[in-house]
Amino acid sequence: MQEKGTISIHTENIFPIIKKFLYSDHEIFLRELVSNAVDATQKIKRLASIGQYNGELGELKVEIAFDETAKTLTISDRGLGMTADEIKKYINQIAFSGAEEFVEKFKDSKDANEIIGKFGMGFYSAFMVADQVEIQTLSYQDDAESARWICDGSTEFEITPGSRTERGTQITLHINKDSEEFLNEQKLQGILDKYCKFLPVPIKFGTRNKQEPDGEEEGKPKYKSVEIDNIINNTSPIWTKAPSELKDEDYLNFYKELYPFTEDPLFWIHLNVDYPFNLTGVLYFPKLKNDFEIQRNKIKLYSRQVFITDEVKDVVPEFLMLLHGVLDSPDIPLNVSRSFLQADSHVKKINNYITKKVADKLSELFKSDRKAFEQKWTDIGIFVKYGMISEEKFYDKAKDFALLNNTKNEYYTLQEYREKVKVQQTDKDETVVYLYATDINKQDSFIQSANKKQYDVLVMNSPIDTHFVSQLEQKLDKTSLKRVDSDVADKLISKDDVVETVLNEEDITRIKAIFEKAVTKPNMNVEIESLHPDEFPVIVTMDEFMRRMKDMSQMGGGMNFYGSMPDTYKVAINGNHKLIGRILLTDNEEEQTALAKQAFDLALLSQGMLSGAELTEFVNRSVNFI
Ligand code: ADP
Ligand code: MG
């Protein structure tokens, strides 16, 4: 009894196409075949559990073995097996909606997943690496006869009675010339580690007939055949367990398993939903070191414990890409493609769910132990701020636990902070002005001046803060944020109490001319202001708006117009300072200029803006003064 037939696809050319277009992802054939074996194993277990199979289950494991000499790779399972009819139904009739459409649509595609997913041909991915594939199988059904299917990668196949005596399926790939790299232990181990590490059925990986050195014989090295076998997977990773079964240690150990040599995470969230979609997983908040760009793509996406991808961009909200961990959703097909993820409505729901969970967890941490939350804020803050900027829904939740910290190392919620500063820092238009420093060392003199006026100064020193500042300003009612060095302290928050000037019109013109001569740096505009006498004589500032636009364009905010503009500063001369009076009284022009230069350089120096030859000149001049 032998049957020959033609696989029902409409072109003879389909396999060459598969091979040609899928070159980049060849390795996924193993994922497809192993997961078929796992599926078959799960199915027999299920049949047994509902009483539809009463035989012995035996040792349910999937075995992968290769033989370098015979150039074969085999995947065997003790699953439910197939009858000859089932082979015809499930293997031969591939759901191609038309070869022409296929060729047309995917001639430029490099995404094997898209093709495999779309055309339901996981099994056929074997032909990417094999020029002959053989199935030996015995169905679990009573009185089933074993069957053998063999196909050489053309559309011709052959079904004959098989030789298998044990329930289950063995797939043998005769690896083609171009794919011999897959007959290598390290290579296979690597692929299995990537895709199969957490499969729910034990996976045994071995090499048959591996040649190992075995001493010498008549002066020549001798080899012996060895078999290597081991179970390579963890069948019940923690995300499949109930949170109540797990201790902190389990989560930490799993983290180490996923990311060896990484510092312990700050905390984690165990996800577990079954309605309206299925999702399990554990997300970890890593310790960040501000170099967060590098740490992306650390979350691994699984579908029923089969690894799919670590490019979770479309599944996880952008701002949570910095998290680590695993997500598992059977609603996401194994051979999922990019375009599928983007369009899928489950994925959108998953996205919202994760956002909500993360917000809830943070809120809970904040409420249960505020001190600890504050201590972790440097790390957590990056996620929170990023989230508040990019997701409206997250902002609404996070506004109650997001913290602002000031130069005194105190932490406030947004609401607390407003209460704290509103009396001192409301300007004459009823706007509350929040002051912030981006570099507490460089901006120290400004911070001190602000503090003298009873103003508080926030610290906004992470890269994300540039955007966060704008976001706060948009979201908070009647609030503006100013960097502490964006103007002289008296003017940062404009109030009605103007400081009277001691200079008359003529003095102002004279002193302006003196300073304009002394300030030789370009793009420095001298302005005479009437400040408190105990403020510095000269203060160099950059306008808040201008600086912010420049920061944004530097971060790639698209405002290149500002990015290309030179840095422009205001050189505020404190007309009420004693030194100004002294300069005016000096009749030696040279000395006037020297004093003005000295005062200007001191202002630059206090902001770390004096260096090189200018600094040397300043030091020399100072020595002369002494
Ligand atoms: P999918 O797994 O998405 O159904 P595949 O092309 O991977 O598509 O497999 C086609 C079908 O062949 C499977 O649905 C299953 O019925 C059958 N099959 C494949 N491998 C096995 C196996 N090892 N044991 C039993 N049936 C199998
Ligand atoms: Mg499959």
XYZ file of C-alpha atoms and ligand atoms in Angstrom:
654
model
C 0.000 0.000 0.000
C 1.695 3.127 -1.151
C 0.304 6.445 -2.163
C 1.823 9.195 -4.153
C 0.349 12.592 -4.604
C 0.900 16.252 -5.091
C 0.800 18.788 -2.332
C -2.082 21.070 -3.065
C -0.459 24.326 -3.777
C -0.752 25.987 -7.065
C 2.797 26.278 -8.087
C 5.812 24.085 -8.412
C 7.981 26.908 -7.230
C 6.936 27.372 -3.695
C 9.870 25.735 -1.950
C 12.530 27.572 -3.869
C 10.669 30.706 -2.871
C 10.569 29.752 0.763
C 14.264 29.084 0.663
C 15.096 32.192 -1.213
C 13.109 34.700 0.717
C 13.532 33.421 4.180
C 17.268 33.379 4.327
C 17.622 35.713 7.257
C 15.597 33.637 9.674
C 16.531 30.078 8.848
C 16.989 29.099 12.435
C 13.295 29.390 13.226
C 12.619 26.031 11.558
C 13.732 24.489 14.825
C 11.353 26.589 16.864
C 8.498 25.540 14.559
C 9.265 21.837 14.686
C 9.936 21.734 18.394
C 6.766 23.621 19.145
C 4.768 21.252 16.964
C 6.240 18.422 19.023
C 5.350 20.239 22.235
C 1.815 20.891 20.971
C 1.394 17.214 20.150
C 2.620 16.314 23.640
C 0.270 18.770 25.317
C -2.590 17.393 23.271
C -2.045 13.806 24.378
C -1.859 14.963 27.986
C -5.115 16.773 27.559
C -6.767 13.773 25.893
C -5.641 11.634 28.795
C -6.936 14.116 31.331
C -10.396 14.140 29.803
C -10.485 10.360 29.503
C -10.203 10.157 25.744
C -6.915 8.397 25.898
C -6.477 5.578 28.364
C -3.096 4.157 27.383
C 0.221 4.769 29.076
C 1.497 8.309 28.628
C 5.091 7.210 29.090
C 7.920 9.649 29.538
C 6.638 12.741 27.795
C 9.581 14.562 26.403
C 10.765 15.943 23.136
C 14.123 14.799 21.880
C 16.347 16.629 19.495
C 19.393 14.863 18.131
C 21.730 15.319 15.258
C 24.159 13.118 13.455
C 27.071 14.882 11.843
C 27.995 11.905 9.745
C 24.547 11.093 8.416
C 23.796 14.843 8.203
C 20.456 14.443 9.849
C 18.583 16.264 12.527
C 15.681 14.567 14.240
C 12.930 15.864 16.427
C 10.863 13.224 18.170
C 7.969 13.413 20.515
C 5.642 11.102 22.365
C 2.655 13.201 21.484
C -0.576 12.152 19.895
C 0.932 11.193 16.532
C -0.868 11.245 13.200
C -2.655 8.745 11.037
C -1.971 8.701 7.292
C -5.238 10.550 6.791
C -4.235 13.204 9.248
C -0.921 13.685 7.504
C -2.808 14.257 4.275
C -5.106 16.687 5.980
C -2.657 18.633 8.146
C 0.575 18.428 6.242
C -0.320 18.181 2.588
C -3.064 20.690 2.265
C -1.307 23.835 3.124
C -3.513 26.825 3.362
C -2.009 28.790 0.560
C -4.467 31.302 -0.642
C -2.721 31.216 -3.980
C 0.873 30.937 -4.912
C 0.747 33.940 -7.132
C -0.439 36.186 -4.376
C 2.217 34.683 -2.182
C 5.015 35.371 -4.615
C 3.763 38.852 -5.336
C 3.268 39.816 -1.762
C 6.469 38.520 -0.304
C 9.013 38.936 -3.009
C 10.598 41.721 -0.991
C 9.897 40.298 2.415
C 12.672 39.392 4.729
C 10.398 38.506 7.576
C 9.978 34.768 7.572
C 7.524 35.055 10.423
C 5.174 37.030 8.312
C 5.163 34.402 5.594
C 4.965 31.449 7.908
C 2.247 33.056 9.982
C 0.197 34.199 7.052
C 0.276 30.919 5.215
C 0.227 28.570 8.174
C 3.245 26.611 7.151
C 5.306 26.180 10.286
C 6.109 22.628 9.371
C 7.301 23.572 5.906
C 9.935 25.862 7.284
C 11.944 22.638 7.574
C 12.627 22.945 3.867
C 14.628 26.071 4.488
C 17.411 23.847 5.774
C 16.611 20.344 4.517
C 16.397 18.830 1.097
C 14.479 15.887 2.352
C 12.089 15.601 5.263
C 10.691 12.404 6.634
C 7.872 11.896 9.100
C 7.529 8.649 11.008
C 4.449 8.665 13.161
C 2.032 6.509 15.106
C -1.270 7.895 16.219
C -2.607 7.386 19.764
C -5.905 6.174 18.315
C -6.932 2.558 18.856
C -5.716 0.269 16.106
C -3.874 3.093 14.375
C -1.231 2.071 11.888
C 2.052 3.815 11.715
C 2.679 6.063 8.757
C 5.670 7.454 6.949
C 5.716 10.571 4.829
C 8.648 11.674 2.811
C 9.146 14.701 0.645
C 12.197 16.076 -1.109
C 11.207 19.710 -1.183
C 9.416 19.529 -4.480
C 5.652 19.309 -4.420
C 5.861 15.521 -4.717
C 5.422 13.486 -1.566
C 5.056 9.844 -0.703
C 3.057 8.188 2.059
C 3.757 4.580 3.015
C 3.186 2.469 6.101
C 5.729 3.474 8.691
C 8.021 1.634 11.062
C 7.273 3.461 14.283
C 6.077 1.250 17.102
C 5.749 3.817 19.826
C 3.054 6.492 19.925
C 4.309 9.842 18.672
C 6.157 11.442 15.814
C 9.698 11.635 14.594
C 10.686 14.208 12.028
C 13.998 13.632 10.284
C 15.611 16.437 8.334
C 18.295 15.624 5.816
C 20.152 18.871 6.132
C 21.092 20.468 2.841
C 24.587 21.519 1.814
C 24.073 25.189 2.620
C 22.756 24.508 6.085
C 25.368 22.240 7.561
C 26.026 24.869 10.210
C 22.955 23.415 11.908
C 24.745 20.134 12.455
C 26.742 21.711 15.206
C 26.203 21.321 18.896
C 26.916 24.951 19.864
C 24.793 26.291 17.077
C 21.820 24.134 17.966
C 22.282 24.735 21.646
C 22.216 28.459 20.978
C 18.975 28.255 19.019
C 17.370 26.035 21.617
C 18.435 28.378 24.415
C 16.840 31.226 22.599
C 13.504 29.686 21.694
C 13.027 26.637 23.855
C 14.463 27.468 27.247
C 11.087 27.631 28.963
C 9.000 25.167 26.964
C 6.464 23.307 29.089
C 7.655 19.838 28.062
C 11.161 18.576 28.864
C 13.432 18.984 25.862
C 16.314 16.583 25.575
C 19.101 17.645 23.313
C 21.756 15.248 22.255
C 24.232 14.446 19.647
C 24.431 10.990 18.219
C 27.654 9.695 16.912
C 29.682 12.697 18.076
C 33.377 12.036 17.495
C 35.594 12.795 20.434
C 39.366 12.281 20.711
C 40.163 8.958 22.346
C 43.913 8.756 22.736
C 46.184 7.499 19.986
C 46.558 4.365 17.988
C 49.721 3.630 16.042
C 50.728 7.280 16.311
C 47.421 8.549 14.936
C 44.706 10.209 16.996
C 41.849 7.906 17.726
C 38.203 8.934 17.971
C 35.237 7.408 19.635
C 31.549 7.965 19.170
C 29.788 9.484 22.137
C 26.234 10.414 22.898
C 25.490 13.555 24.800
C 22.104 14.082 26.318
C 20.617 16.613 28.606
C 17.407 18.333 29.393
C 17.888 21.897 28.327
C 14.762 23.656 29.490
C 12.988 24.822 32.601
C 9.447 23.546 32.115
C 7.792 25.707 34.722
C 9.324 29.169 34.727
C 8.019 31.482 37.402
C 5.598 33.375 35.226
C 3.525 30.213 34.913
C 3.152 29.985 38.682
C 0.837 31.797 41.016
C 2.400 34.799 42.755
C 1.371 33.293 46.089
C 3.671 30.327 45.468
C 6.680 32.529 44.949
C 9.170 34.211 47.235
C 11.316 37.258 46.490
C 14.234 34.916 46.084
C 12.480 33.104 43.244
C 11.975 36.328 41.362
C 15.574 37.355 41.920
C 16.883 33.974 40.827
C 14.803 34.054 37.706
C 16.127 37.514 36.955
C 19.651 36.155 37.212
C 18.724 33.294 34.932
C 17.475 35.745 32.322
C 20.207 38.314 32.668
C 23.337 36.860 34.162
C 25.833 39.383 35.550
C 23.238 42.111 36.003
C 22.638 43.949 39.228
C 19.504 42.934 41.125
C 16.366 44.712 39.977
C 14.607 47.296 42.126
C 11.278 45.492 42.161
C 8.986 43.561 39.887
C 5.411 43.101 38.813
C 3.808 39.749 38.272
C 1.218 39.994 35.512
C -1.626 37.557 35.394
C -4.817 38.136 33.426
C -7.145 35.799 31.660
C -9.846 38.192 30.623
C -10.389 39.867 28.175
C -7.130 38.462 26.914
C -4.538 36.082 28.202
C -1.341 37.456 29.547
C 1.162 36.315 32.104
C 4.606 37.599 32.796
C 7.002 39.200 35.177
C 8.321 42.675 34.549
C 11.358 43.883 36.427
C 12.413 47.444 37.108
C 16.165 47.409 36.589
C 18.639 49.723 38.227
C 19.316 52.299 35.580
C 22.529 54.129 35.194
C 21.248 56.906 33.014
C 22.606 55.186 29.942
C 19.142 53.884 29.321
C 19.338 53.816 25.578
C 21.576 50.793 25.672
C 19.240 48.783 27.832
C 16.304 48.577 25.501
C 14.839 45.380 24.111
C 15.315 43.397 27.253
C 11.772 42.121 27.533
C 11.210 38.757 25.953
C 7.907 37.880 24.414
C 6.630 34.309 24.606
C 3.600 32.519 23.327
C 2.790 29.514 25.518
C 6.362 29.456 26.706
C 7.844 29.505 23.206
C 10.093 32.482 22.702
C 8.873 34.758 19.944
C 10.913 37.920 20.003
C 12.662 40.437 22.139
C 11.550 43.283 19.959
C 8.488 44.129 21.949
C 8.185 47.677 20.750
C 4.571 47.241 19.737
C 3.455 45.178 22.706
C 4.938 47.250 25.459
C 4.356 50.975 25.791
C 7.385 52.844 24.594
C 8.213 54.194 28.043
C 8.321 50.719 29.517
C 10.836 49.443 27.036
C 13.435 49.976 29.697
C 11.909 47.279 31.842
C 13.227 43.754 31.836
C 11.451 40.434 32.059
C 9.072 38.219 30.164
C 5.578 38.445 28.738
C 3.639 35.433 27.603
C 0.436 35.599 25.665
C -1.139 32.719 23.766
C -3.184 35.337 21.951
C -0.083 36.316 20.076
C 0.678 33.739 17.406
C 4.029 32.052 17.408
C 5.090 33.215 14.004
C 3.962 36.713 14.563
C 5.073 39.433 12.257
C 5.787 43.053 12.861
C 2.736 44.212 10.956
C 0.541 41.832 12.903
C 1.680 43.227 16.214
C 1.044 46.765 15.108
C -2.471 46.040 13.948
C -3.630 43.565 16.570
C -6.236 44.772 19.011
C -5.087 42.360 21.713
C -1.750 43.970 21.572
C -3.295 47.366 22.216
C -5.177 46.007 25.183
C -2.048 44.373 26.497
C -0.350 47.699 26.176
C -2.992 49.483 28.225
C -3.090 46.746 30.787
C 0.649 46.860 31.342
C 0.565 50.622 31.688
C -2.148 50.376 34.296
C -0.406 47.590 36.202
C 2.838 49.476 36.326
C 1.088 52.601 37.563
C -0.762 50.607 40.228
C 2.416 48.970 41.408
C 4.235 52.275 41.687
C 1.323 53.818 43.509
C 1.282 50.923 45.939
C 5.019 51.219 46.592
C 4.650 54.928 47.154
C 1.815 54.496 49.606
C 3.239 51.577 51.521
C 6.770 52.875 52.027
C 7.390 56.416 50.947
C 10.943 56.533 52.282
C 11.970 53.523 50.224
C 10.202 54.964 47.219
C 12.149 58.195 47.580
C 15.401 56.298 47.810
C 14.674 54.504 44.561
C 13.414 57.623 42.864
C 16.577 58.252 40.857
C 15.933 54.998 39.026
C 12.155 54.909 39.094
C 11.866 58.560 38.183
C 13.129 57.963 34.679
C 10.290 55.548 33.892
C 7.727 57.687 35.595
C 8.717 60.891 33.873
C 9.021 59.171 30.533
C 5.581 57.666 31.038
C 4.036 60.936 32.125
C 5.349 62.593 29.016
C 4.291 59.928 26.570
C 1.035 58.475 27.909
C -1.864 60.584 28.976
C -3.397 57.748 30.985
C -0.201 57.184 32.825
C 0.174 60.842 33.634
C -3.215 60.849 35.284
C -2.201 58.064 37.616
C 1.380 59.090 38.136
C 0.679 62.682 39.063
C -0.145 61.470 42.572
C 3.111 59.661 43.195
C 5.592 61.402 40.928
C 8.179 63.188 43.027
C 10.068 66.416 42.682
C 13.299 66.704 44.572
C 15.021 69.911 45.490
C 18.601 70.923 46.079
C 18.160 70.120 49.771
C 17.431 66.518 48.899
C 13.819 66.738 49.947
C 11.060 65.011 47.986
C 7.607 66.355 47.311
C 4.629 65.221 45.313
C 3.388 67.715 42.741
C 0.648 68.836 45.064
C 2.867 69.101 48.122
C 5.370 71.115 46.187
C 2.845 73.635 45.046
C 1.730 74.128 48.638
C 5.327 74.566 49.688
C 6.318 77.261 47.218
C 3.172 79.072 46.332
C 3.461 81.828 48.919
C 7.026 82.859 48.082
C 7.052 82.021 44.411
C 3.852 83.451 42.975
C 4.551 86.285 40.606
C 2.495 89.387 40.033
C 0.366 87.611 37.403
C -0.612 84.871 39.873
C 1.659 82.347 38.164
C 3.607 80.066 40.466
C 7.186 79.921 39.281
C 9.121 76.711 39.957
C 12.868 77.123 39.804
C 15.161 74.311 38.861
C 18.829 73.576 38.464
C 20.281 71.158 35.946
C 23.741 71.161 37.472
C 23.856 72.025 41.131
C 27.590 72.646 41.089
C 27.762 74.943 38.121
C 24.627 76.797 39.120
C 25.492 77.055 42.795
C 25.771 80.841 42.922
C 22.317 81.150 41.372
C 20.893 78.565 43.744
C 22.304 80.483 46.687
C 20.887 83.750 45.409
C 17.488 82.124 44.983
C 17.654 80.565 48.439
C 18.477 83.967 49.898
C 15.163 85.143 48.540
C 13.420 82.170 50.195
C 12.957 80.471 46.834
C 13.215 76.728 46.556
C 15.185 75.125 43.718
C 14.363 71.753 42.171
C 16.923 69.402 40.705
C 16.220 68.465 37.085
C 19.406 66.822 35.978
C 18.490 63.752 33.972
C 18.227 63.803 30.179
C 14.477 63.232 30.379
C 14.000 66.347 32.523
C 14.191 68.715 29.567
C 10.928 67.226 28.356
C 9.507 66.738 31.811
C 9.850 70.432 32.570
C 7.796 71.325 29.483
C 5.270 68.651 30.324
C 4.762 69.959 33.852
C 4.335 73.450 32.565
C 1.638 72.297 30.172
C -0.168 70.191 32.707
C -0.006 72.303 35.830
C -2.340 75.212 36.108
C -0.804 78.684 36.190
C 2.692 77.394 36.603
C 5.915 78.187 34.860
C 9.313 76.605 35.272
C 12.547 78.510 35.039
C 16.089 77.396 35.300
C 17.645 79.165 38.190
C 20.269 80.826 36.003
C 17.825 82.050 33.389
C 17.778 85.474 34.963
C 19.030 87.353 37.968
C 17.319 86.229 41.171
C 15.371 89.468 41.523
C 13.802 88.950 38.125
C 13.237 85.221 38.101
C 9.877 85.767 39.687
C 8.614 89.201 38.794
C 6.893 90.886 41.642
C 5.659 94.383 42.254
C 8.372 95.394 44.701
C 10.842 96.987 42.297
C 14.288 97.766 43.613
C 15.053 101.455 43.113
C 18.184 102.252 41.147
C 20.912 104.458 42.565
C 22.177 105.380 39.095
C 21.012 108.316 37.018
C 20.556 108.237 33.228
C 24.060 109.484 32.578
C 25.662 106.920 34.931
C 23.759 104.156 33.193
C 25.025 105.185 29.762
C 28.594 105.452 31.058
C 28.654 102.143 32.873
C 27.080 100.408 29.910
C 29.816 101.716 27.634
C 32.533 100.613 30.045
C 31.180 97.089 30.244
C 30.528 96.805 26.548
C 34.192 97.533 26.037
C 35.255 95.035 28.693
C 33.003 92.214 27.501
C 34.762 91.054 24.376
C 33.113 87.646 24.045
C 30.583 87.472 21.198
C 26.821 87.203 21.758
C 26.942 88.760 25.218
C 24.469 91.572 25.682
C 25.178 94.010 28.473
C 22.172 95.309 30.399
C 22.160 97.519 33.430
C 19.683 96.378 36.052
C 18.782 97.551 39.496
C 19.216 94.573 41.772
C 19.691 94.214 45.479
C 23.048 95.645 46.524
C 24.125 92.296 47.971
C 23.642 90.468 44.668
C 26.742 89.920 42.544
C 27.940 92.937 40.523
C 27.775 90.992 37.262
C 25.545 88.009 36.497
C 25.567 86.124 33.206
C 22.304 84.419 32.273
C 20.684 82.669 29.348
C 17.024 83.182 28.696
C 14.824 80.217 29.689
C 12.977 79.971 26.382
C 16.095 80.218 24.295
C 17.961 77.651 26.366
C 15.082 75.233 26.355
C 14.738 75.340 22.600
C 18.421 74.662 22.286
C 18.231 71.732 24.707
C 15.321 70.281 22.778
C 17.058 70.540 19.455
C 20.130 68.922 20.961
C 17.995 66.001 22.062
C 16.681 65.655 18.556
C 13.469 67.503 19.213
C 13.452 68.683 15.626
C 13.946 72.360 16.350
C 17.136 72.637 14.424
C 16.667 76.301 13.858
C 17.479 76.929 17.502
C 20.172 74.311 17.527
C 22.162 76.208 14.954
C 21.804 79.537 16.704
C 24.765 80.751 18.753
C 24.423 80.791 22.551
C 23.311 84.269 23.484
C 23.698 85.534 27.022
C 22.602 88.494 29.014
C 25.323 90.152 31.060
C 23.347 91.797 33.827
C 25.210 94.584 35.579
C 23.902 95.227 39.068
C 23.721 99.013 39.079
C 23.224 99.014 42.835
C 26.394 97.121 43.663
C 29.211 99.032 45.393
C 31.682 98.028 42.698
C 29.723 99.825 40.019
C 29.877 103.031 42.023
C 33.601 102.505 42.404
C 34.107 102.004 38.672
C 32.218 105.203 37.977
C 34.421 107.113 40.433
C 37.627 105.827 38.857
C 38.947 108.315 36.319
C 41.606 106.020 34.876
C 40.018 104.394 31.856
C 42.389 101.457 31.882
C 41.573 100.670 35.462
C 37.859 100.986 34.735
C 38.083 98.391 32.010
C 40.213 96.109 34.201
C 37.691 96.260 37.035
C 34.805 95.620 34.660
C 36.650 92.706 33.075
C 37.443 91.334 36.503
C 33.795 91.477 37.588
C 32.662 89.890 34.341
C 35.235 87.093 34.567
C 34.191 86.402 38.155
C 30.648 85.936 36.916
C 31.838 83.523 34.221
C 34.079 81.747 36.686
C 31.266 81.119 39.130
C 29.387 79.358 36.331
C 32.277 77.295 35.076
C 32.321 79.311 31.863
C 35.894 80.478 32.112
C 38.621 78.294 30.686
C 41.796 78.204 28.638
C 43.519 81.466 27.749
C 40.691 83.498 29.274
C 41.171 81.788 32.594
C 44.927 82.398 32.474
C 44.347 86.057 31.693
C 41.952 86.295 34.619
C 44.459 84.723 36.986
C 47.228 87.090 35.813
C 44.977 90.099 36.237
C 43.955 88.921 39.706
C 47.609 88.576 40.705
C 48.213 92.167 39.572
C 45.288 93.383 41.661
C 46.720 91.761 44.742
P 0.438 24.795 13.031
O 1.364 24.249 14.052
O 0.349 26.268 13.076
O -0.892 24.122 13.003
P 2.253 23.530 11.238
O 2.553 23.678 9.798
O 3.402 23.776 12.173
O 1.088 24.518 11.574
O 1.694 22.119 11.496
C 0.578 21.658 10.786
C -0.154 20.562 11.493
O 0.557 19.344 11.387
C -0.320 20.760 12.974
O -1.434 21.559 13.271
C -0.536 19.334 13.456
O -1.870 18.941 13.266
C 0.318 18.551 12.510
N 1.609 18.258 13.141
C 2.785 18.854 12.884
N 3.773 18.338 13.651
C 3.182 17.374 14.416
C 3.665 16.470 15.436
N 4.952 16.453 15.814
N 2.780 15.633 16.000
C 1.484 15.622 15.615
N 0.978 16.454 14.679
C 1.812 17.320 14.078
Mg 3.311 24.629 14.147
